[in-house]
Each structure stands twice: as structure tokens, then as C-alpha cells.
Amino acid sequence: MAAALAGCGGPGDSGDVTLKLVAADYGDSKANSSQKYWDKLAEKFEDENPGIKVDVSVYSWTDVDRKVKDMVKAGNAPDMAQIGAYADYAAQDKLYRAEDLLSISTQADFMAPLSEAGEVNRVQYGMPFASSTRLLFYNEKIFKDAGLTPPQSWTELAADAKALKARGVKIPYALPLGPEEAQAETMQWLLSGGGGYTDNVGTYAIDSTQNVKTFTWLKDELVDKGLTGPTAPAELDRAEAFAAFTRGDVGMLNGHPTLMRMAEKKGLKYGMVPMPGVNGNAKATMGVADWMMAFKQNGHREEIGKFLDFAYSTKNVLDFSREYNLLPVTTSAAQQMTGNDDDKALAEFLGELPTSQLYPVGKTSWARVSVEVKKYIGKAVSPNADPASILTQIQTKAAAEANSE
């Protein structure tokens, strides 16, 4: 009882500090809930650091961002949060800078694209915790039966999709532009067309010439020719596209490491290749990261730093990545994974990470712009639509949001 109360005491009591961490759940069942990972990690840390307790609350991705937002709004911010976005809290000056928390070796170990994506005005507040990239998955049996090879360009992708349709494949290429995760499929295609959500100086450029060409090609060469299946892209969510792939109904689609586990559970044989570009493999693929951040409210800078240095050790990063089929965020863990035969499948995704591009998460406006993309981008490939006008509509909203930052 005394020990428990001491752990909850303030700085003037026993000297013990209890750190509050709110984290997202990456598990797909109780058996592999992230709560188990964090509880085990916290126990090890506490054994090595007497006087510091770590209390972890894990919530589903549906709830975790809102939970943290409500806690901050109520003046009860956690010491740390491992969630999807950090920029709003950084803009409100509620977060510690990474350099105020981490040892030099820990901060330097973050992979460069991820570290840079965690910056606001060139100061890192968001610490990458989990990452992923995308590859083009294809059904090996369907491709073999059709005598096809995986595409390396848009022209080859369209030709393969046409051949698959002729053989009765229900969804030659799955194009999920429904509201669940349209921003991801969109970004992958924008990058493969040489564009992106922003230009070289970080300004929104959603209706750029390259992006308009990309969506015009998608509409003309895939959607209008019936190569994306019976469900309109605007109504197809990622979850259903993944499920259809594991059922054997899809020839090709963009996917992340989670799809490997789903396909293997169904016994489906698949292959993976880099996303095709206009005239060859895309110059960059899409990277995704989730973020760790530390709030200043409770003033536990030193204790938070000790815990994060521990959490970002090579062993702990590898343990988490392997448990949840995610990519490590540190160079040291990535090097170990690359050289390990047991990690061969994840290593294919890892090879794309150094040149990956992430969402413009350093912009406080991105969350709102992402909503606009999810809401309207599917209309750009709908019958009788003008892709340029839809992209301009989204760009206008994005520019207005950026001006209000």
C-alpha cells in the first residue's frame, strides 16, 4: 500500500515518479494486445530504474487520438502519448522537443525520413514509433495461370489488368478510394506519377500538372475500362480490398505488411514488387509513421527521457516491429532486420523506407486536408467526372486550411 501510494506522489513526496503513457493498440486480438507489450516493457524498465513507475493505458485506434485530445483539453495531459499525430500539440507549445528528452545516440538513430517528418519548423517534436511502407501485391496463382509477370510501369499494370479481366478475375486492380483510407491510395499514386500532396517547398500542390495527369490516367485507363472491379473506387474501402485479395478475387493492389499476415492465414500465395511508375518503378513510395510525443504539463522531462531511451533500444524496437509486422524506426534495428533471414518479408518493405515520403504531418492543417481527400477524391474517377476540377476543389480547401495555421 505504501509503495503504491508513493508511486502516485508528487515531486515533494517520496521522490518516486509515475509516468502516464497512453498508447495505441496494434494487436488484432487479446492475445497480442499492445497492452501486453507495454506492460512487459514497463516492468523491465522499472526493475532497472527504481523510483520511476510507468502506467500505460492502451486504446484502439478508433479511440486513442480522441482520448488524448480530451485529456489535454481537460488539463490532464499524459506524460507521453503514442498516437497518430503530433503537430497540433507542438503548435500549442505543449510538447517537449526531442532533443530535450533523448540521448544524442537515440535521436541520431532515427531513420532520416521519419525524423524529418517529425519536425515543425525544423525542430523535432514527433518521435517516430512505428513505420510502414507500401508495395504492390499480386496474386501469384492468378498471374502464373495468365502467364503474366509483375508490372514495372503503368502501361504494364494496365495491360496486366486487362488480361486478368479477360480471364474473369473479379477485381483486376483494387483501387480503394473510399473514406476509410483514401488518402493513402491517393498518395501512392501521386508519388508514382512524380507528384505528391506538396511541392518541393512544402506548399500544398494537390492540383499540380503531374497529379492531374495521374488521376486522368487512372480514370481513363483503369476505372473507365472496368479494370477496378464492380464496386466504384469511391465506395471501396481498404479493409474490403484487403479481404477481397485474401479471398482470391483481386489480381493486384497496394498493401502494407499487415496484408502479408492476412494472406498467409488464408493460405493465399502472393508476390510483392515496388509500385510501378509512369515509365518504370516509382521514384518514391509512401511511408507512414505513428508518433510518440511527450507533454510538458507534468514536468517529468528527465524521467521521460530515461524511459524513451530505454524504449528505443535496438532490442525493444525489434521486438515491437516483429510482434506487429511493422518496420523499425531506427537505423540500428533496421540493420539487424535486414541481415536476418527470419525478417526477409519485412526487409522488402524496409528497402523502400530510405526513399519514402510521408504525409505532410508537420502541418497542423493536414488532418483537416486529409478529411477532404477522403471525402472527395473518389469522385475524381467517377463517370463523367473531370479529375482536374475535383483536385482543384480539394486544393482550394487545402490552401485555405494552410493559411489558417
Short mmCIF file of C-alpha atoms in Angstrom, two decimals:
data_model
loop_
_atom_site.label_atom_id
_atom_site.label_comp_id
_atom_site.label_asym_id
_atom_site.label_seq_id
_atom_site.Cartn_x
_atom_site.Cartn_y
_atom_site.Cartn_z
CA MET A 1 0.00 0.00 0.00
CA ALA A 2 2.75 2.45 0.95
CA ALA A 3 4.67 1.66 -2.23
CA ALA A 4 1.58 2.13 -4.37
CA LEU A 5 0.80 5.46 -2.79
CA ALA A 6 4.40 6.58 -3.10
CA GLY A 7 4.25 5.92 -6.81
CA CYS A 8 1.39 8.37 -7.11
CA GLY A 9 3.04 11.04 -5.02
CA GLY A 10 4.19 14.43 -6.23
CA PRO A 11 7.77 15.68 -6.52
CA GLY A 12 7.81 16.68 -2.88
CA ASP A 13 6.75 13.28 -1.53
CA SER A 14 8.88 10.13 -1.68
CA GLY A 15 10.74 11.16 -4.80
CA ASP A 16 9.05 8.44 -6.85
CA VAL A 17 7.52 9.49 -10.16
CA THR A 18 4.73 7.74 -12.06
CA LEU A 19 4.77 8.40 -15.79
CA LYS A 20 1.44 8.18 -17.59
CA LEU A 21 1.60 6.79 -21.13
CA VAL A 22 -1.37 6.49 -23.49
CA ALA A 23 -0.72 4.21 -26.47
CA ALA A 24 -2.49 2.75 -29.48
CA ASP A 25 -3.32 -0.93 -29.84
CA TYR A 26 -1.66 -2.68 -32.78
CA GLY A 27 -2.93 -6.14 -31.85
CA ASP A 28 -5.77 -7.93 -33.58
CA SER A 29 -6.81 -9.96 -30.52
CA LYS A 30 -6.41 -10.05 -26.75
CA ALA A 31 -3.55 -12.49 -27.21
CA ASN A 32 -1.32 -9.92 -28.88
CA SER A 33 -2.73 -6.69 -27.47
CA SER A 34 -0.22 -3.87 -27.24
CA GLN A 35 -1.11 -3.67 -23.55
CA LYS A 36 0.91 -6.88 -23.04
CA TYR A 37 3.90 -5.42 -24.87
CA TRP A 38 3.87 -2.20 -22.86
CA ASP A 39 3.28 -3.90 -19.51
CA LYS A 40 6.27 -6.16 -20.09
CA LEU A 41 8.43 -3.23 -21.22
CA ALA A 42 7.37 -1.09 -18.24
CA GLU A 43 8.18 -3.91 -15.83
CA LYS A 44 11.69 -4.28 -17.23
CA PHE A 45 12.24 -0.52 -17.12
CA GLU A 46 11.03 -0.22 -13.53
CA ASP A 47 13.38 -3.01 -12.45
CA GLU A 48 16.31 -1.06 -13.88
CA ASN A 49 15.12 2.36 -12.74
CA PRO A 50 13.92 2.32 -9.11
CA GLY A 51 11.77 5.31 -8.29
CA ILE A 52 10.15 5.59 -11.75
CA LYS A 53 6.86 3.84 -12.42
CA VAL A 54 5.17 3.68 -15.82
CA ASP A 55 1.39 3.44 -16.05
CA VAL A 56 0.25 2.52 -19.56
CA SER A 57 -3.28 2.76 -20.94
CA VAL A 58 -3.85 1.23 -24.37
CA TYR A 59 -6.83 2.12 -26.56
CA SER A 60 -7.97 1.09 -30.02
CA TRP A 61 -7.04 3.28 -32.97
CA THR A 62 -10.70 4.26 -33.15
CA ASP A 63 -10.48 5.89 -29.72
CA VAL A 64 -6.88 6.71 -28.83
CA ASP A 65 -6.45 10.09 -30.57
CA ARG A 66 -9.73 11.34 -29.14
CA LYS A 67 -8.81 10.07 -25.66
CA VAL A 68 -5.58 12.06 -25.68
CA LYS A 69 -7.29 15.13 -27.09
CA ASP A 70 -9.89 15.02 -24.31
CA MET A 71 -7.21 14.57 -21.63
CA VAL A 72 -5.24 17.56 -22.90
CA LYS A 73 -8.37 19.69 -23.17
CA ALA A 74 -9.27 18.81 -19.57
CA GLY A 75 -5.82 19.90 -18.38
CA ASN A 76 -4.82 16.33 -17.60
CA ALA A 77 -2.29 15.58 -20.33
CA PRO A 78 -0.42 12.28 -20.11
CA ASP A 79 3.35 12.42 -19.84
CA MET A 80 3.62 10.56 -23.14
CA ALA A 81 1.26 9.63 -25.95
CA GLN A 82 1.88 7.19 -28.78
CA ILE A 83 -0.76 8.13 -31.34
CA GLY A 84 -1.27 9.22 -34.94
CA ALA A 85 -0.44 12.94 -34.99
CA TYR A 86 1.63 15.42 -33.02
CA ALA A 87 1.60 18.72 -34.94
CA ASP A 88 -1.41 20.32 -33.22
CA TYR A 89 0.15 19.81 -29.79
CA ALA A 90 3.51 21.11 -30.98
CA ALA A 91 1.83 24.23 -32.39
CA GLN A 92 0.23 24.82 -28.98
CA ASP A 93 3.68 24.57 -27.32
CA LYS A 94 2.57 21.60 -25.22
CA LEU A 95 5.37 19.19 -26.20
CA TYR A 96 8.98 18.72 -25.26
CA ARG A 97 11.48 18.87 -28.10
CA ALA A 98 13.03 15.50 -28.86
CA GLU A 99 16.50 16.89 -28.12
CA ASP A 100 15.37 17.87 -24.62
CA LEU A 101 14.46 14.25 -23.87
CA LEU A 102 16.61 11.79 -25.77
CA SER A 103 20.28 10.99 -25.63
CA ILE A 104 22.22 12.10 -28.68
CA SER A 105 22.71 8.49 -29.76
CA THR A 106 19.00 7.70 -29.55
CA GLN A 107 17.91 10.76 -31.52
CA ALA A 108 20.60 10.19 -34.15
CA ASP A 109 19.44 6.58 -34.59
CA PHE A 110 16.06 7.53 -36.07
CA MET A 111 15.86 6.89 -39.81
CA ALA A 112 16.17 10.20 -41.63
CA PRO A 113 12.81 10.37 -43.49
CA LEU A 114 10.97 9.59 -40.25
CA SER A 115 12.95 12.02 -38.13
CA GLU A 116 12.37 14.82 -40.64
CA ALA A 117 8.65 14.08 -40.76
CA GLY A 118 8.56 14.64 -37.01
CA GLU A 119 9.71 18.25 -37.33
CA VAL A 120 7.80 21.51 -37.13
CA ASN A 121 9.86 24.47 -38.32
CA ARG A 122 12.93 22.18 -38.31
CA VAL A 123 12.51 21.25 -34.65
CA GLN A 124 11.65 17.64 -33.88
CA TYR A 125 8.69 17.11 -31.59
CA GLY A 126 7.27 13.91 -33.03
CA MET A 127 9.37 10.82 -32.40
CA PRO A 128 8.56 8.02 -34.86
CA PHE A 129 7.46 4.87 -33.08
CA ALA A 130 6.20 2.56 -35.81
CA SER A 131 6.51 2.80 -39.57
CA SER A 132 5.42 1.12 -42.74
CA THR A 133 5.75 1.44 -46.49
CA ARG A 134 3.66 0.12 -49.37
CA LEU A 135 4.37 -2.45 -52.06
CA LEU A 136 2.27 -3.73 -54.95
CA PHE A 137 0.87 -7.15 -54.01
CA TYR A 138 -0.22 -9.59 -56.70
CA ASN A 139 -1.90 -12.98 -56.63
CA GLU A 140 0.81 -15.43 -57.69
CA LYS A 141 -1.55 -18.16 -58.91
CA ILE A 142 -3.67 -15.80 -60.99
CA PHE A 143 -0.57 -14.24 -62.56
CA LYS A 144 1.04 -17.62 -63.25
CA ASP A 145 -2.13 -19.04 -64.81
CA ALA A 146 -2.35 -15.96 -67.06
CA GLY A 147 1.34 -16.11 -67.99
CA LEU A 148 1.91 -12.61 -66.61
CA THR A 149 4.87 -11.00 -64.89
CA PRO A 150 4.52 -8.29 -62.22
CA PRO A 151 4.24 -4.81 -63.76
CA GLN A 152 7.09 -2.30 -63.65
CA SER A 153 5.28 0.61 -65.33
CA TRP A 154 1.76 1.99 -65.59
CA THR A 155 1.45 0.64 -69.13
CA GLU A 156 2.33 -2.85 -67.95
CA LEU A 157 -0.03 -2.57 -64.98
CA ALA A 158 -2.92 -1.63 -67.27
CA ALA A 159 -2.03 -4.43 -69.70
CA ASP A 160 -1.90 -6.98 -66.87
CA ALA A 161 -5.22 -5.75 -65.52
CA LYS A 162 -6.80 -6.07 -68.98
CA ALA A 163 -5.51 -9.64 -69.33
CA LEU A 164 -6.82 -10.52 -65.88
CA LYS A 165 -10.26 -9.13 -66.69
CA ALA A 166 -10.35 -11.21 -69.88
CA ARG A 167 -9.74 -14.30 -67.73
CA GLY A 168 -12.67 -13.45 -65.48
CA VAL A 169 -10.81 -12.00 -62.50
CA LYS A 170 -13.39 -10.07 -60.49
CA ILE A 171 -11.13 -7.16 -59.48
CA PRO A 172 -8.03 -6.93 -61.71
CA TYR A 173 -6.72 -3.92 -59.74
CA ALA A 174 -8.31 -2.88 -56.45
CA LEU A 175 -8.44 0.92 -56.12
CA PRO A 176 -9.75 1.72 -52.62
CA LEU A 177 -10.65 5.42 -52.70
CA GLY A 178 -13.42 5.04 -50.15
CA PRO A 179 -13.42 7.13 -46.97
CA GLU A 180 -11.54 4.66 -44.77
CA GLU A 181 -8.05 5.36 -46.13
CA ALA A 182 -8.38 7.11 -49.49
CA GLN A 183 -5.56 9.47 -48.57
CA ALA A 184 -3.09 6.56 -48.62
CA GLU A 185 -4.02 5.07 -52.00
CA THR A 186 -4.10 8.60 -53.40
CA MET A 187 -0.63 9.46 -52.15
CA GLN A 188 0.84 6.23 -53.50
CA TRP A 189 -0.45 7.05 -56.97
CA LEU A 190 0.56 10.71 -56.76
CA LEU A 191 4.13 9.70 -55.90
CA SER A 192 4.27 7.13 -58.67
CA GLY A 193 3.25 9.88 -61.09
CA GLY A 194 6.03 12.18 -59.92
CA GLY A 195 3.81 14.41 -57.79
CA GLY A 196 2.55 14.44 -54.22
CA TYR A 197 0.41 16.39 -51.80
CA THR A 198 3.00 19.17 -51.53
CA ASP A 199 5.66 20.72 -53.73
CA ASN A 200 9.40 20.91 -53.05
CA VAL A 201 8.99 23.72 -50.51
CA GLY A 202 6.13 22.07 -48.62
CA THR A 203 3.22 24.03 -50.09
CA TYR A 204 0.06 22.10 -50.95
CA ALA A 205 0.05 21.31 -54.68
CA ILE A 206 -2.80 18.83 -54.97
CA ASP A 207 -3.91 20.04 -58.40
CA SER A 208 -0.40 20.13 -59.89
CA THR A 209 0.06 19.12 -63.53
CA GLN A 210 1.58 15.78 -62.50
CA ASN A 211 -1.29 14.98 -60.13
CA VAL A 212 -3.94 15.85 -62.71
CA LYS A 213 -2.20 13.59 -65.25
CA THR A 214 -2.11 10.78 -62.70
CA PHE A 215 -5.81 10.86 -61.91
CA THR A 216 -6.74 11.36 -65.54
CA TRP A 217 -4.77 8.19 -66.37
CA LEU A 218 -6.40 6.27 -63.53
CA LYS A 219 -9.86 7.24 -64.73
CA ASP A 220 -9.23 6.70 -68.44
CA GLU A 221 -7.06 3.59 -68.34
CA LEU A 222 -8.28 1.65 -65.32
CA VAL A 223 -11.67 2.77 -63.99
CA ASP A 224 -13.46 3.59 -67.25
CA LYS A 225 -12.24 0.33 -68.77
CA GLY A 226 -13.75 -1.70 -65.96
CA LEU A 227 -10.42 -2.87 -64.57
CA THR A 228 -11.10 -1.89 -60.93
CA GLY A 229 -14.00 -4.24 -60.28
CA PRO A 230 -17.75 -3.85 -59.79
CA THR A 231 -17.55 -1.53 -56.76
CA ALA A 232 -16.90 2.13 -57.54
CA PRO A 233 -13.49 3.21 -56.15
CA ALA A 234 -15.22 5.93 -54.12
CA GLU A 235 -17.16 3.21 -52.30
CA LEU A 236 -14.33 0.68 -51.84
CA ASP A 237 -12.53 0.83 -48.50
CA ARG A 238 -9.09 -0.61 -47.83
CA ALA A 239 -10.38 -3.26 -45.42
CA GLU A 240 -12.72 -4.70 -48.05
CA ALA A 241 -10.00 -4.52 -50.72
CA PHE A 242 -7.65 -6.48 -48.45
CA ALA A 243 -10.36 -9.03 -47.64
CA ALA A 244 -11.16 -9.45 -51.33
CA PHE A 245 -7.48 -10.07 -52.05
CA THR A 246 -7.28 -12.81 -49.43
CA ARG A 247 -10.42 -14.40 -50.97
CA GLY A 248 -8.63 -14.59 -54.31
CA ASP A 249 -10.88 -12.01 -56.01
CA VAL A 250 -8.15 -9.40 -56.62
CA GLY A 251 -5.26 -9.55 -59.06
CA MET A 252 -3.26 -6.56 -57.76
CA LEU A 253 -3.42 -3.87 -55.08
CA ASN A 254 -1.21 -1.68 -52.94
CA GLY A 255 -0.63 -3.12 -49.50
CA HIS A 256 1.38 -2.86 -46.29
CA PRO A 257 2.88 -5.63 -44.12
CA THR A 258 -0.42 -6.43 -42.40
CA LEU A 259 -1.69 -7.85 -45.69
CA MET A 260 1.07 -10.48 -45.61
CA ARG A 261 -0.28 -11.94 -42.37
CA MET A 262 -3.87 -11.82 -43.64
CA ALA A 263 -2.97 -13.61 -46.87
CA GLU A 264 -0.88 -16.24 -45.09
CA LYS A 265 -3.75 -17.03 -42.72
CA LYS A 266 -5.92 -17.75 -45.77
CA GLY A 267 -3.19 -19.79 -47.46
CA LEU A 268 -3.03 -17.39 -50.40
CA LYS A 269 0.23 -17.23 -52.33
CA TYR A 270 1.26 -13.70 -53.20
CA GLY A 271 4.18 -11.73 -54.57
CA MET A 272 5.32 -8.17 -53.86
CA VAL A 273 7.10 -5.62 -56.05
CA PRO A 274 7.75 -1.87 -55.81
CA MET A 275 4.91 0.34 -57.01
CA PRO A 276 5.16 0.91 -60.78
CA GLY A 277 5.75 4.44 -62.01
CA VAL A 278 4.84 6.15 -65.27
CA ASN A 279 7.81 4.72 -67.15
CA GLY A 280 9.29 2.36 -64.56
CA ASN A 281 9.35 1.84 -60.80
CA ALA A 282 8.19 4.88 -58.86
CA LYS A 283 11.00 7.13 -57.60
CA ALA A 284 9.48 7.12 -54.11
CA THR A 285 6.95 5.08 -52.23
CA MET A 286 4.64 6.19 -49.47
CA GLY A 287 5.90 5.89 -45.92
CA VAL A 288 3.65 6.01 -42.88
CA ALA A 289 4.66 6.61 -39.28
CA ASP A 290 2.90 6.74 -35.94
CA TRP A 291 4.28 9.06 -33.31
CA MET A 292 5.48 9.22 -29.76
CA MET A 293 5.29 12.61 -28.08
CA ALA A 294 5.94 13.92 -24.58
CA PHE A 295 3.84 16.60 -22.90
CA LYS A 296 5.43 19.29 -20.75
CA GLN A 297 2.50 19.70 -18.36
CA ASN A 298 3.73 17.41 -15.58
CA GLY A 299 7.37 18.41 -15.82
CA HIS A 300 8.89 14.93 -15.84
CA ARG A 301 11.44 15.65 -18.55
CA GLU A 302 14.32 13.64 -17.09
CA GLU A 303 12.23 10.56 -16.26
CA ILE A 304 10.50 10.63 -19.65
CA GLY A 305 13.89 10.81 -21.35
CA LYS A 306 15.15 7.77 -19.45
CA PHE A 307 12.08 5.76 -20.40
CA LEU A 308 12.21 6.73 -24.07
CA ASP A 309 15.92 5.94 -24.35
CA PHE A 310 15.02 2.52 -22.97
CA ALA A 311 12.01 2.04 -25.26
CA TYR A 312 14.08 2.95 -28.33
CA SER A 313 16.87 0.47 -27.63
CA THR A 314 17.58 -1.77 -30.60
CA LYS A 315 16.15 -4.86 -28.91
CA ASN A 316 12.92 -3.20 -27.87
CA VAL A 317 12.35 -1.62 -31.30
CA LEU A 318 12.91 -5.00 -32.95
CA ASP A 319 10.60 -6.80 -30.51
CA PHE A 320 7.76 -4.39 -31.23
CA SER A 321 8.31 -4.40 -35.00
CA ARG A 322 8.37 -8.19 -35.21
CA GLU A 323 5.34 -8.63 -32.98
CA TYR A 324 3.14 -6.39 -35.14
CA ASN A 325 4.68 -6.75 -38.63
CA LEU A 326 5.84 -3.14 -38.65
CA LEU A 327 9.08 -1.56 -39.76
CA PRO A 328 11.67 -0.43 -37.21
CA VAL A 329 12.15 3.31 -36.94
CA THR A 330 15.84 3.22 -36.02
CA THR A 331 18.86 2.55 -38.21
CA SER A 332 20.38 0.06 -35.75
CA ALA A 333 17.22 -2.08 -35.66
CA ALA A 334 16.81 -1.82 -39.44
CA GLN A 335 20.35 -3.10 -39.98
CA GLN A 336 19.71 -6.12 -37.77
CA MET A 337 16.43 -6.85 -39.51
CA THR A 338 17.98 -6.57 -42.96
CA GLY A 339 20.57 -9.20 -42.10
CA ASN A 340 18.12 -11.69 -40.55
CA ASP A 341 16.56 -14.38 -42.75
CA ASP A 342 13.53 -14.55 -40.45
CA ASP A 343 12.74 -10.92 -41.31
CA LYS A 344 13.08 -11.38 -45.07
CA ALA A 345 9.48 -10.41 -45.88
CA LEU A 346 9.59 -7.22 -43.80
CA ALA A 347 13.01 -6.42 -45.27
CA GLU A 348 11.37 -5.93 -48.68
CA PHE A 349 9.29 -3.12 -47.23
CA LEU A 350 12.28 -1.82 -45.30
CA GLY A 351 14.21 -1.40 -48.54
CA GLU A 352 11.67 1.21 -49.63
CA LEU A 353 11.87 3.24 -46.41
CA PRO A 354 15.05 5.32 -47.04
CA THR A 355 13.49 6.97 -50.12
CA SER A 356 9.91 7.02 -48.85
CA GLN A 357 7.84 10.16 -48.50
CA LEU A 358 5.40 10.64 -45.64
CA TYR A 359 2.20 12.59 -45.29
CA PRO A 360 2.84 16.27 -44.51
CA VAL A 361 2.20 15.55 -40.84
CA GLY A 362 4.22 18.55 -39.69
CA LYS A 363 1.38 20.75 -40.92
CA THR A 364 -1.38 21.31 -38.39
CA SER A 365 -3.74 21.60 -41.37
CA TRP A 366 -3.01 18.08 -42.65
CA ALA A 367 -5.62 16.34 -40.50
CA ARG A 368 -8.34 18.55 -41.98
CA VAL A 369 -6.97 18.30 -45.51
CA SER A 370 -6.87 14.52 -45.18
CA VAL A 371 -10.58 14.56 -44.38
CA GLU A 372 -11.23 16.49 -47.59
CA VAL A 373 -9.23 13.97 -49.60
CA LYS A 374 -11.16 11.07 -48.08
CA LYS A 375 -14.45 12.80 -48.80
CA TYR A 376 -13.92 13.87 -52.40
CA ILE A 377 -11.00 12.12 -54.15
CA GLY A 378 -13.09 9.13 -55.23
CA LYS A 379 -15.25 11.48 -57.30
CA ALA A 380 -12.24 12.30 -59.49
CA VAL A 381 -12.53 8.89 -61.17
CA SER A 382 -16.32 8.63 -61.24
CA PRO A 383 -18.24 8.53 -64.56
CA ASN A 384 -18.32 11.87 -66.42
CA ALA A 385 -16.06 13.47 -63.80
CA ASP A 386 -13.29 15.94 -64.58
CA PRO A 387 -10.31 14.91 -62.42
CA ALA A 388 -8.73 18.37 -62.69
CA SER A 389 -11.79 20.11 -61.23
CA ILE A 390 -12.02 17.71 -58.28
CA LEU A 391 -8.32 18.10 -57.48
CA THR A 392 -8.65 21.89 -57.72
CA GLN A 393 -11.61 21.77 -55.32
CA ILE A 394 -9.51 19.87 -52.77
CA GLN A 395 -6.51 22.16 -53.36
CA THR A 396 -8.62 25.27 -52.72
CA LYS A 397 -9.73 23.86 -49.37
CA ALA A 398 -6.16 22.78 -48.54
CA ALA A 399 -4.78 26.26 -49.28
CA ALA A 400 -7.43 27.86 -47.08
CA GLU A 401 -6.60 25.47 -44.23
CA ALA A 402 -2.89 26.15 -44.62
CA ASN A 403 -3.48 29.91 -44.43
CA SER A 404 -5.25 29.45 -41.11
CA GLU A 405 -2.31 27.62 -39.50
#
